[in-house]
Coordinates of C-alpha atoms in Angstrom, one line a residue:
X442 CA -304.6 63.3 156.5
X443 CA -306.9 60.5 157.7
X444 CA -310.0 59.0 155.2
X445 CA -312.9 61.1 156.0
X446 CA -316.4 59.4 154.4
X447 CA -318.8 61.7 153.0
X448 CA -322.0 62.2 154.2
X449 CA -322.5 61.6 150.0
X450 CA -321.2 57.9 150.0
X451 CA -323.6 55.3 149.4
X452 CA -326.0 57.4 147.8
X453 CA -327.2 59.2 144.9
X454 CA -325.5 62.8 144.1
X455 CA -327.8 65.5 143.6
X456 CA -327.9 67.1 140.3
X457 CA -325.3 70.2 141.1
X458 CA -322.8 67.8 142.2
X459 CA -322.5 65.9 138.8
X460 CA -319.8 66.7 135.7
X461 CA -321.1 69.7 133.4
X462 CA -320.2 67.4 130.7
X463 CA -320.4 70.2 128.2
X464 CA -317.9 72.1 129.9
X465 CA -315.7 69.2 130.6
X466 CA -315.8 68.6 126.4
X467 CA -315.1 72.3 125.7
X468 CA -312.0 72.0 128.2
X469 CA -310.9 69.0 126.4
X470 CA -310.8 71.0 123.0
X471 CA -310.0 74.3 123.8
X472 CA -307.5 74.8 126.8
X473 CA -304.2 73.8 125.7
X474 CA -301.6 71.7 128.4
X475 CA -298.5 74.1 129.5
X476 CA -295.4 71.4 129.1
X477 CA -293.5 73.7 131.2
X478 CA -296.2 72.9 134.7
X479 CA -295.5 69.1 135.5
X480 CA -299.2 68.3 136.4
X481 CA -299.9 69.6 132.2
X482 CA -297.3 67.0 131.0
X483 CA -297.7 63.1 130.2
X484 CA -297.1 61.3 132.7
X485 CA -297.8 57.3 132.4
X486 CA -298.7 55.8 135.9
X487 CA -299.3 52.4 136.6
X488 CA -301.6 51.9 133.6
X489 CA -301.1 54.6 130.9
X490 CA -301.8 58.6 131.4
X491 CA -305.1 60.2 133.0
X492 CA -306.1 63.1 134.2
X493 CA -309.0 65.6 133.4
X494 CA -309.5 68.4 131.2
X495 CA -310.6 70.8 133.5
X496 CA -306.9 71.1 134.9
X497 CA -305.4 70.6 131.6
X498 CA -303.8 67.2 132.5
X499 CA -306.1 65.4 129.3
X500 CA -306.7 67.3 127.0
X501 CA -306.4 66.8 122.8
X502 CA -303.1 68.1 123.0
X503 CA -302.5 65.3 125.1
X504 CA -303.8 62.7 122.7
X505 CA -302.7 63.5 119.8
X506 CA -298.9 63.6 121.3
X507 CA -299.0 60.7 122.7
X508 CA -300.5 59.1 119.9
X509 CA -297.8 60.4 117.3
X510 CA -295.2 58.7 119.9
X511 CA -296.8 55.9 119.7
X512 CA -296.8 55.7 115.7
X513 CA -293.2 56.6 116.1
X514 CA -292.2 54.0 118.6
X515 CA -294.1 51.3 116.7
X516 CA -291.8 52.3 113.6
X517 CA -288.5 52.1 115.5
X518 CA -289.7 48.5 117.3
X519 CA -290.9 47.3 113.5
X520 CA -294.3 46.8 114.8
X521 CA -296.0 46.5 111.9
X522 CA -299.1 44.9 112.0
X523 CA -302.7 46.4 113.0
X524 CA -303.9 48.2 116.1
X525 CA -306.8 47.4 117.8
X526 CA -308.1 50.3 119.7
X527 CA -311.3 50.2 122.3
X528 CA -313.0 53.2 124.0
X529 CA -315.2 52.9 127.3
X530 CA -318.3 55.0 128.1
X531 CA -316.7 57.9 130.1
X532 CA -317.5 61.3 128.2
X533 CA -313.5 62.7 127.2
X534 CA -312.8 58.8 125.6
X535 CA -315.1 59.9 122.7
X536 CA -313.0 63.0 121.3
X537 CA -310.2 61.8 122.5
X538 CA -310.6 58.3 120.3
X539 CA -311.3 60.6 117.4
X540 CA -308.3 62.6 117.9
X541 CA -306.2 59.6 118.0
X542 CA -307.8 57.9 114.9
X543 CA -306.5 61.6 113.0
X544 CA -303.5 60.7 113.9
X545 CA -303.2 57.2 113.3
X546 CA -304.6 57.3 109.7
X547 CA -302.2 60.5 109.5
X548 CA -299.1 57.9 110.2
X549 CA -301.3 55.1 107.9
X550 CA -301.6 52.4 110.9
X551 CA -303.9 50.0 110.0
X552 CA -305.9 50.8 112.8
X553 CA -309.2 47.9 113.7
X554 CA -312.1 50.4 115.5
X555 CA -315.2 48.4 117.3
X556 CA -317.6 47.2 114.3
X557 CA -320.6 49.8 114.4
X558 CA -319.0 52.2 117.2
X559 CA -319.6 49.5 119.8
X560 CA -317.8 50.5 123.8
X561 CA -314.8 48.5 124.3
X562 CA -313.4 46.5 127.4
X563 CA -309.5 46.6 128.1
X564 CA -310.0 42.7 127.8
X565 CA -311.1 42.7 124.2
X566 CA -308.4 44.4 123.3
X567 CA -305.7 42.3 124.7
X568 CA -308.1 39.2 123.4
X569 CA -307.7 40.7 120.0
X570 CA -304.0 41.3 120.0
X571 CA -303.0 38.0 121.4
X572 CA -305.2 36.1 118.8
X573 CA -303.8 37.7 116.0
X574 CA -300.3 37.2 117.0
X575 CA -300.6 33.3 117.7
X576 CA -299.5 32.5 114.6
X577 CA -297.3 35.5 113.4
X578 CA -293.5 36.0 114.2
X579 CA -293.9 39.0 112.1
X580 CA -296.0 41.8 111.4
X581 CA -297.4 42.0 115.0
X582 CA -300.6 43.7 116.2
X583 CA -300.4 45.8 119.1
X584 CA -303.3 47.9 120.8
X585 CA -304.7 50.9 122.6
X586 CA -307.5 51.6 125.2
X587 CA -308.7 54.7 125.8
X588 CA -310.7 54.6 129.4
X589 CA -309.3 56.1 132.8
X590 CA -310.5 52.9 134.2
X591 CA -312.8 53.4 137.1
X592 CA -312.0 56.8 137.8
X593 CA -314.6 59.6 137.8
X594 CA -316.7 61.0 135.1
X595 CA -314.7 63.8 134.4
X596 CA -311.3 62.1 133.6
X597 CA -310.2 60.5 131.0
X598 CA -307.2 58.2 130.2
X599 CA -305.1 56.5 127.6
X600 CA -302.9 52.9 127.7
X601 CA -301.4 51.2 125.7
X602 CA -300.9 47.3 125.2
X603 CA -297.8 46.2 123.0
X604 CA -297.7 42.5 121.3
X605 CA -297.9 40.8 124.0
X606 CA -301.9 42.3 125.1
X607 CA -300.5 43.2 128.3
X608 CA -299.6 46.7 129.8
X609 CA -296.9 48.5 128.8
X610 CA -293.7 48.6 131.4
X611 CA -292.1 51.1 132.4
X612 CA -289.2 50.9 129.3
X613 CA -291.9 51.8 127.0
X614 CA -293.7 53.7 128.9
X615 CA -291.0 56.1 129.3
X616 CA -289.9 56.5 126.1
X617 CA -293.3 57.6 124.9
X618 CA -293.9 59.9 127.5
X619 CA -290.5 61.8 126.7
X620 CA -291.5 62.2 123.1
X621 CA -294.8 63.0 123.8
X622 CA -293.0 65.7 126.3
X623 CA -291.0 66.8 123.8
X624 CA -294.2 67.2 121.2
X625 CA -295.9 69.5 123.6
X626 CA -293.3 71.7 123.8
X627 CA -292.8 71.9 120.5
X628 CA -296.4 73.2 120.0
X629 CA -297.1 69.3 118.3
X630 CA -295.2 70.3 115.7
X631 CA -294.1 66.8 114.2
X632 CA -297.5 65.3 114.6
X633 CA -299.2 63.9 111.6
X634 CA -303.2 63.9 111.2
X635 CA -305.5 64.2 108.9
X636 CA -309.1 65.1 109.4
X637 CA -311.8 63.0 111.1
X638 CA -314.1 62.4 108.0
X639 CA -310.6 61.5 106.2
X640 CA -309.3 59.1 109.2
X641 CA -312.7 57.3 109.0
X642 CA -312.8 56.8 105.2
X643 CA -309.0 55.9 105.2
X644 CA -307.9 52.0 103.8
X645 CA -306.2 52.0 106.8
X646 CA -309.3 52.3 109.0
X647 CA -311.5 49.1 108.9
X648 CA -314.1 47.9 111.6
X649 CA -313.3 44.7 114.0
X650 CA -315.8 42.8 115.9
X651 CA -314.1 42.3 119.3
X652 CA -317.9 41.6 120.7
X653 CA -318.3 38.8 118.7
X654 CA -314.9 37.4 119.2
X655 CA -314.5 37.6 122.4
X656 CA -317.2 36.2 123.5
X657 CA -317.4 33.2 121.1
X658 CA -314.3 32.4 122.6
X659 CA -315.0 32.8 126.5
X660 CA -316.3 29.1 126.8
X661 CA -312.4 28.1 126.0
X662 CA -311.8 30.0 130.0
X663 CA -315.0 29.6 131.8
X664 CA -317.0 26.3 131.9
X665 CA -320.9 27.1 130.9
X666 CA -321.9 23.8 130.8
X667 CA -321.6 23.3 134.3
X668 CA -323.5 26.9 134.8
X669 CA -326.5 26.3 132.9
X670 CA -326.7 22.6 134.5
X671 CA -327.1 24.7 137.6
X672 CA -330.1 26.5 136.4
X673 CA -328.1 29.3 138.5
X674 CA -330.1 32.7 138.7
X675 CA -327.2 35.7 137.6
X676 CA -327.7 39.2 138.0
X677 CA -324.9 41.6 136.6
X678 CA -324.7 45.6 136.8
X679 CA -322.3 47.0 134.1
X680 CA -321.7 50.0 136.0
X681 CA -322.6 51.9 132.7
X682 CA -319.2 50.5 131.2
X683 CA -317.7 49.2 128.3
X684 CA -319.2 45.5 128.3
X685 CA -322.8 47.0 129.2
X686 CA -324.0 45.2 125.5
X687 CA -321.8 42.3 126.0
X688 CA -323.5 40.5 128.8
X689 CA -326.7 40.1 127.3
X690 CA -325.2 38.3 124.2
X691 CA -323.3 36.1 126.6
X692 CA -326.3 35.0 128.4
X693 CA -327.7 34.3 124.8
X694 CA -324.8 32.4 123.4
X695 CA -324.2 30.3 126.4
X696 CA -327.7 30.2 127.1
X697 CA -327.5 31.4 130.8
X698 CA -330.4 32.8 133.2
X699 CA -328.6 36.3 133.5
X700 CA -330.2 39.5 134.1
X701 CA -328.4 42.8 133.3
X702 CA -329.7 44.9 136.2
X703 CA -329.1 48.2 134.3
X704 CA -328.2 49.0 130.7
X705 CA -328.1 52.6 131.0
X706 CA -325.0 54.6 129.4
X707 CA -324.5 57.9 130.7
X708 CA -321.4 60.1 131.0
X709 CA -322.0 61.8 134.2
X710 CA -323.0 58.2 135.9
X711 CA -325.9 60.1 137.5
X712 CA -326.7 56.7 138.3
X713 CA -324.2 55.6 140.4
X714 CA -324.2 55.7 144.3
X715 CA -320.8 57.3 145.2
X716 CA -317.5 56.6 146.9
X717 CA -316.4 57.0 150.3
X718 CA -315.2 60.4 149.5
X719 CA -318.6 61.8 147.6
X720 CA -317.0 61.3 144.3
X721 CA -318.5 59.0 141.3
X722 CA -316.0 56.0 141.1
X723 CA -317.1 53.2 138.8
X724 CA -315.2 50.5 140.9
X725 CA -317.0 47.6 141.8
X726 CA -314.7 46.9 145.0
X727 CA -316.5 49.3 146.8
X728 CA -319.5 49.3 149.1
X729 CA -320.3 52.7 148.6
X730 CA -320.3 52.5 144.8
X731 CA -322.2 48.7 144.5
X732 CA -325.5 49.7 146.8
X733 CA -327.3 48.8 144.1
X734 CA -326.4 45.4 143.2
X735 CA -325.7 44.3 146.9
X736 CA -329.5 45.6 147.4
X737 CA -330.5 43.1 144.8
X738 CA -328.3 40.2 146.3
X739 CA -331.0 38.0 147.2
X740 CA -332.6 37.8 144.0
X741 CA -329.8 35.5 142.4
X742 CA -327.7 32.8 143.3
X743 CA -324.6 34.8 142.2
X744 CA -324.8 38.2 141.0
X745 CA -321.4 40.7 140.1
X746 CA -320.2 44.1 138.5
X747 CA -317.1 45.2 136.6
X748 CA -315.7 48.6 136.2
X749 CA -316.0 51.1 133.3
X750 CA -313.6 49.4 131.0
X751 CA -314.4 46.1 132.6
X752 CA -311.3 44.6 133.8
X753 CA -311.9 45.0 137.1
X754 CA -314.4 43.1 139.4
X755 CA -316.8 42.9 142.4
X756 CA -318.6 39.6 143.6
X757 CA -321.6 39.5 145.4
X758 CA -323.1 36.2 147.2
X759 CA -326.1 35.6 149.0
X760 CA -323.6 34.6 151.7
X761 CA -321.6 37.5 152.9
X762 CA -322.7 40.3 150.4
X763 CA -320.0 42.1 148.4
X764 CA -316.7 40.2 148.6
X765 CA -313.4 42.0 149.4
X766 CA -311.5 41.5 146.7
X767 CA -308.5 39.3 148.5
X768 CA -311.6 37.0 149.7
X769 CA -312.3 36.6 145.8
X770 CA -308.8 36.3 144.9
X771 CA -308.0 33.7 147.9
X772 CA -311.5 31.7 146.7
X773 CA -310.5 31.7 142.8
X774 CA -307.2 30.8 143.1
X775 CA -308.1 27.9 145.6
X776 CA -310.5 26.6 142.9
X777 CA -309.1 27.2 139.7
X778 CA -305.5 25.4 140.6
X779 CA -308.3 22.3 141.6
X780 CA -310.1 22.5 138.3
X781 CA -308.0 23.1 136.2
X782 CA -305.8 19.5 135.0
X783 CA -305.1 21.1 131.7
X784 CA -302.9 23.4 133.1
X785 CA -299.0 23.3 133.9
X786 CA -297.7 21.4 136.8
X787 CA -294.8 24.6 137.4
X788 CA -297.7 27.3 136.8
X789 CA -297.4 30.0 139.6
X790 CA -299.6 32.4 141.8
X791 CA -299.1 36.0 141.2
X792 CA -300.2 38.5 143.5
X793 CA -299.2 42.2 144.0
X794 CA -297.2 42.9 147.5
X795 CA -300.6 44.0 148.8
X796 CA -302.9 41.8 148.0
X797 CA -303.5 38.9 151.2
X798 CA -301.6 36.8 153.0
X799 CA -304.3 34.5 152.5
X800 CA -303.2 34.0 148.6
X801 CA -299.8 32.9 150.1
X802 CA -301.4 30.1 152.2
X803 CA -303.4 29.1 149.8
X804 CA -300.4 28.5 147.3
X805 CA -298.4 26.9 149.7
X806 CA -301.5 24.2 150.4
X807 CA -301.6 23.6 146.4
X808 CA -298.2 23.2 146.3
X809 CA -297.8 26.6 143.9
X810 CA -295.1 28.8 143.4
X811 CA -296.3 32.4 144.3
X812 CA -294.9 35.3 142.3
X813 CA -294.8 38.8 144.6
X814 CA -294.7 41.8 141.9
X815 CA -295.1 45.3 142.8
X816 CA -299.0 47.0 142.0
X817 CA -299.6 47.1 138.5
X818 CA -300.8 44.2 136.0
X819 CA -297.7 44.8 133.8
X820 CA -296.0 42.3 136.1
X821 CA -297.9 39.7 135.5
X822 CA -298.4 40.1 131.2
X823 CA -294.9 38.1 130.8
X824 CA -296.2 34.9 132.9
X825 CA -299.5 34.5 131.8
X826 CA -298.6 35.2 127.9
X827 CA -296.0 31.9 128.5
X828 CA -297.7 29.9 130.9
X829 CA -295.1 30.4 133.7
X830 CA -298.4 31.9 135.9
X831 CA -302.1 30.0 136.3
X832 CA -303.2 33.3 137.2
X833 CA -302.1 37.1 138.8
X834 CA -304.4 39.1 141.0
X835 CA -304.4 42.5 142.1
X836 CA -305.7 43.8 146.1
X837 CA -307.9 46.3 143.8
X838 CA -309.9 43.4 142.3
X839 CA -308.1 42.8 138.6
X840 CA -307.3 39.5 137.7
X841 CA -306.7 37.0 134.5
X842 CA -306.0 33.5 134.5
X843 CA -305.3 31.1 131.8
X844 CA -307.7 28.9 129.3
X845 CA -308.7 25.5 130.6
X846 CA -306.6 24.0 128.3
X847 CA -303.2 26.3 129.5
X848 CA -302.5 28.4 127.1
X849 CA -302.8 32.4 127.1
X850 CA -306.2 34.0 127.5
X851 CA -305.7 37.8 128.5
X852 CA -302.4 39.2 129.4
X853 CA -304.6 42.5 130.7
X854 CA -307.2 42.6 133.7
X855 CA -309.9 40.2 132.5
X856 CA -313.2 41.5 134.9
X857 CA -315.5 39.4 132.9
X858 CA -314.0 35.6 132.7
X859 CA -313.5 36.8 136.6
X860 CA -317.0 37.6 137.0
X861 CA -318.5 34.5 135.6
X862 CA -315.5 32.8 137.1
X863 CA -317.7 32.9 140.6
X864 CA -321.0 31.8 138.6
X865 CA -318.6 28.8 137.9
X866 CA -317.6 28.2 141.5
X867 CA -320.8 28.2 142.9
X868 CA -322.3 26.0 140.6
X869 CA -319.6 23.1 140.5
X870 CA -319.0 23.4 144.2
X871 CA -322.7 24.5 145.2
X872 CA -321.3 26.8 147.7
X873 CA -320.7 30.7 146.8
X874 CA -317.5 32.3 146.8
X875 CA -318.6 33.5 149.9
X876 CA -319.0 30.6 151.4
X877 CA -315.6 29.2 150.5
X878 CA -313.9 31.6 151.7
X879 CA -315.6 31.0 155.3
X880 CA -314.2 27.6 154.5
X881 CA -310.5 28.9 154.1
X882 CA -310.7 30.8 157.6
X883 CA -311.7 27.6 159.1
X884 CA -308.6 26.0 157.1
X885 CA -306.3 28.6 157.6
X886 CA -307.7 31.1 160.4
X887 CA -309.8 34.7 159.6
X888 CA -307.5 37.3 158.4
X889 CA -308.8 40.5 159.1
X890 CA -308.0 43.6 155.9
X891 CA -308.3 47.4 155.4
X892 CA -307.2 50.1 153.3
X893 CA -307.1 53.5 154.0
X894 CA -306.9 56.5 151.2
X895 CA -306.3 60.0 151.7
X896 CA -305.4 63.0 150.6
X897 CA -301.8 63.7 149.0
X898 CA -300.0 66.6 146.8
X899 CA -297.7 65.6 144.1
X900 CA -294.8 66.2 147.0
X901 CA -295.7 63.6 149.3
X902 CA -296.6 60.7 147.1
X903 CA -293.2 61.6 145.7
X904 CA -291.9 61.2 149.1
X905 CA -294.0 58.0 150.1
X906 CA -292.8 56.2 146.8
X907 CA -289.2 57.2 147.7
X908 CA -289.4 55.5 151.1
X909 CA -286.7 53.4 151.9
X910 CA -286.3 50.4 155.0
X911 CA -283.4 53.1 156.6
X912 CA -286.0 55.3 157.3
X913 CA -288.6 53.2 159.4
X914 CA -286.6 53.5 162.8
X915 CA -289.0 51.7 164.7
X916 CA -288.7 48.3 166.4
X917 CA -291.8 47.0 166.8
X918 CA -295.6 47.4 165.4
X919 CA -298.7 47.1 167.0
X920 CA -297.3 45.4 169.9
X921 CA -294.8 42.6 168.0
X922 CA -290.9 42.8 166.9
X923 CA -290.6 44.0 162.8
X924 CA -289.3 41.3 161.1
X925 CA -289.1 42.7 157.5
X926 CA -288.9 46.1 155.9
X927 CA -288.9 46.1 152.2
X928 CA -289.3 48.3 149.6
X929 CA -288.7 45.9 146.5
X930 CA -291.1 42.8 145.9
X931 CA -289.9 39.4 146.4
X932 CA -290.8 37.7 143.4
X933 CA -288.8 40.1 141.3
X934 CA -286.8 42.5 142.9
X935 CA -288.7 45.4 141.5
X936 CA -289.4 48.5 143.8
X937 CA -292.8 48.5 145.4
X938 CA -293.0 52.5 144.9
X939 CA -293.3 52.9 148.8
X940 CA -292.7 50.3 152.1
X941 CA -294.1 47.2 153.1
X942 CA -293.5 46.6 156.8
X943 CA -294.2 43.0 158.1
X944 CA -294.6 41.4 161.8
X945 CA -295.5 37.6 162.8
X946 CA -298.9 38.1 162.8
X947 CA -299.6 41.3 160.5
X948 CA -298.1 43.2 158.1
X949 CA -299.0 46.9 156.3
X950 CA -297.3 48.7 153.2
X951 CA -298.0 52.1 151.5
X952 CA -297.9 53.4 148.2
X953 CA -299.1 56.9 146.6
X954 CA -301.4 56.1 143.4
X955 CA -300.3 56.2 140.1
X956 CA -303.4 58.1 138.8
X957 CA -305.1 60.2 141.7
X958 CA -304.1 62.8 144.2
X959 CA -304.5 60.0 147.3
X960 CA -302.1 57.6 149.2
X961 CA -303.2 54.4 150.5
X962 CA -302.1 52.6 153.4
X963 CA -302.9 48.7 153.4
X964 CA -302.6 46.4 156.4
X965 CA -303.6 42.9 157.3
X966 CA -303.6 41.3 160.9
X967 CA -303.9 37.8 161.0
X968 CA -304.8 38.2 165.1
X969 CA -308.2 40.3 165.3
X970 CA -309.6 43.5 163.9
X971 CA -308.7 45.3 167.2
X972 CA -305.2 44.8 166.1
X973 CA -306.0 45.4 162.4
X974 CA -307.3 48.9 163.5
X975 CA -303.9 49.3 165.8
X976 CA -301.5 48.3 162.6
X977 CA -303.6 51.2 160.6
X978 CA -302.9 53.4 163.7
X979 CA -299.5 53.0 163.5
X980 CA -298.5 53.0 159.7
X981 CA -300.7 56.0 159.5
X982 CA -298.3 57.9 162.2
X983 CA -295.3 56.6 159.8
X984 CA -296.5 57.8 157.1
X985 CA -297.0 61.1 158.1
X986 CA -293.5 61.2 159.7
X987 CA -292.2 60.4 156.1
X988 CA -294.4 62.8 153.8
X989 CA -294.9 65.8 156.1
X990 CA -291.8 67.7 155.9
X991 CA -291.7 67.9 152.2
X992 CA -295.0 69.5 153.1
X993 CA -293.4 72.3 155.1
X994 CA -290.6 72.6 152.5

């Protein structure tokens, strides 16, 4: 059960190991789901449903189901007004964004495509939505992104974002994933489509340019005038994502010294270095998968990546290399709350239940409010589309704050205002990210963080998510008396979909994820990395205890 690294991680896959992308297409279009096997049906995780066609878990039977419940869930809400809909660079979001568009011009949604076929991040999309409904009380826009994140090349995925531009909860969520259900089993009779040449001639079909919006609006979030006083050297890797064409026109409009390390698009990332486990995982959190940039780290003053649909992402500094993404979360909080005077006295901290204990300091110091929500960024959509949260940050390096001047920016993962966010930083404190965070250990004392994934079958994540506080029987961890067991966050009551198991000086919690076969295991000591590697130790043993008789069952 324990994470095993591959001899593969940190380094280029050899040509057998990549996606047979042609297969992966013909999978996509020709093997059809079975509603009656669970792993075939939708199923929405944390941030919409994914899966691969070579299992038959995404597949255009899939898409088009989902996408009539959509259409009909939009009708029985009254949500009326257009949908924006973005694509990333992964090889199934093609098809399946033509599949959807059949079916969306089939239901005549006025449906705004990128101008010119252009990739798509997640936070264009919610950018999009939110400025179109700033005005309206009626006639809403609503949106859909069709990206499995940072997940392999050979998986694809599909979210969607209701008025507010955040992620769906779990109320929609659900509903779509029953009639989408119901749609498969029905052999998807009750979905309306037209064909492809029709859905792209359709009145209803008309071209948006979220590029050009997006970024002509980005200087309202991040301050360039204090960048390009600077003269700061910026080096960013797109990670072959959805933003890989939207970097260089920022560094043109906001007339910055940025250098796009690698503009390459390719579907079976041949490019990228992989994960801990050998697999191809666009996420910019991980040292395996960012050799590449943190190779490059002493040719800029600030240099960072985002993941395939960009609303995730990695810092590097000259300092400390690739930050962990609580270090960044701990540093940006820390400095936004300070630079920002525009913003709301009563504006909170979010953070997920995993994320740091640093970000709790931090807020305490500033004199902030923190918010403790469960994983998953649909927690923090309501607070930042009112103001009630400065910012919400996830442990797996997704974050979004507010505009300087307060108001709503992105309600969705934002890995691009984050990004620049540290370019910021650096150049109005003249110390990287890296080096504040140094600072906050001398202010606070060095917290020392791991996570562990591994293996899981769909019996013992739903075992681990079903954990409650009567089953950890233990006293003590690592050496100190338990002082909390929960398995609901604190800042709204919501279940954490696992346990979170807390000491004086450390705490761990574990949680299957929402989208792949793994369960991770997070832990924090606020002593050494001795007893960091003794928490892990323990909550490992736990965690078997709890998952491995539905194994023998």
């Amino acid at each position: 059960m324990r994470q095993k690294v591959s001899p593969f991680a940190g380094k280029l896959l050899p040509p057998e190991n990549l996606v047979d992308v042609h297969s992966l297409l013909a999978a996509y279009a020709d093997l059809q789901p079975d509603a009656s096997v669970p792993a075939q049906r939708v199923a929405f995780g944390t941030s919409g449903h994914r899966g691969t066609s070579f299992d038959c878990s995404f597949n255009a039977w899939h898409v088009l189901a989902i996408t009539q419940a959509l259409c009909e869930y939009r009708k029985g809400k009254g949500i009326n007004g257009p949908l924006f809909i973005g694509v990333d660079t992964h090889a199934l979001s093609k098809p399946a964004f033509e599949d959807a568009l059949q079916v969306l011009a089939g239901n005549g949604i006025q449906t705004m495509i990128a101008r010119g076929g252009e990739f798509t991040p997640t936070p264009a999309i919610s950018h999009a939505i939110l400025t179109y409904n700033r005005v309206r009380t009626s006639g809403l826009a609503d949106g859909i992104v069709i990206t499995p994140s940072h997940n392999p090349p050979d998986s694809g995925g599909f979210k969607y974002n209701p008025p507010h531009g955040g992620p769906s909860d779990s109320d929609i969520t659900g509903r779509v994933q029953e009639r989408a259900n119901t749609l498969l089993e029905g052999g998807l009779k009750g979905v309306k489509r037209i064909p492809l040449a029709h859905a792209r001639k359709a009145a209803t079909t008309q071209e948006n340019d979220y590029l050009g919006a997006y970024i002509a609006d980005l200087g309202n979030v991040i301050d360039f005038d204090v960048i390009r006083s600077a003269g700061l050297r910026l080096g960013v890797d797109p990670l072959g994502g959805a933003g890989v064409h939207y970097w260089a026109r920022i560094a043109e409009h906001y007339q910055l010294d940025l250098t796009v390390v690698n503009e390459q698009v390719d579907p079976q990332f041949a490019f990228m270095t992989a994960d801990w486990d050998g697999k191809i995982r666009m996420d910019p959190s991980s040292r395996y998968a960012m050799q590449r940039l943190v190779a490059l780290k002493d040719r800029y003053d600030i240099a960072f990546a985002c993941d395939t649909d960009h609303d995730r992402h990695g810092i590097v500094t000259r300092s400390s290399g690739l930050l962990t993404p609580n270090h960044y979360l701990s540093v940006a909080i820390d400095y936004l709350f300070q630079h920002r005077p525009q913003w709301g006295a009563a504006a909170a901290v979010g953070k997920t239940a995993v994320s740091s204990a640093m970000i709790d300091r931090v807020a305490a110091r500033l004199g902030r409010s923190l918010f403790e929500a469960p994983v998953g960024f649909k927690w923090f959509a309501p607070g930042l589309f009112d103001g009630t949260l400065g910012f919400g940050g996830e442990e797996s390096a997704g974050a979004s704050f507010l505009r300087r001047d307060g108001s709503v920016w992105t309600t969705d993962k934002d890995g691009i205002a984050a990004a620049l966010l540290s370019a910021e930083i650096t150049a109005r404190t003249d110390r990287d990210p890296g080096a504040r965070y140094s600072e906050l250990c001398t202010e606070f004392g060095e917290f020392f963080a791991d996570r562990i994934d591994a293996p899981a079958n769909a019996a013992q994540k739903q075992s681990l998510a079903q954990m409650t506080p009567r089953q950890i029987v233990q006293t003590e961890l690592a050496g100190e008396p338990i002082t909390s067991v929960i398995d609901k966050a604190p800042g709204n009551n919501a279940p954490i979909g696992g346990i979170k198991v807390s000491t004086k000086n450390g705490w761990f919690a574990a949680r299957p994820s929402g989208t792949e076969a793994i369960y991770k295991i997070y832990a924090e000591s606020f002593q050494s990395d001795a007893h960091l590697r003794l928490l892990l130790a323990e909550a490992q043993h736990i965690v078997d205890a709890a998952i491995e008789p539905k194994e023998r069952s």
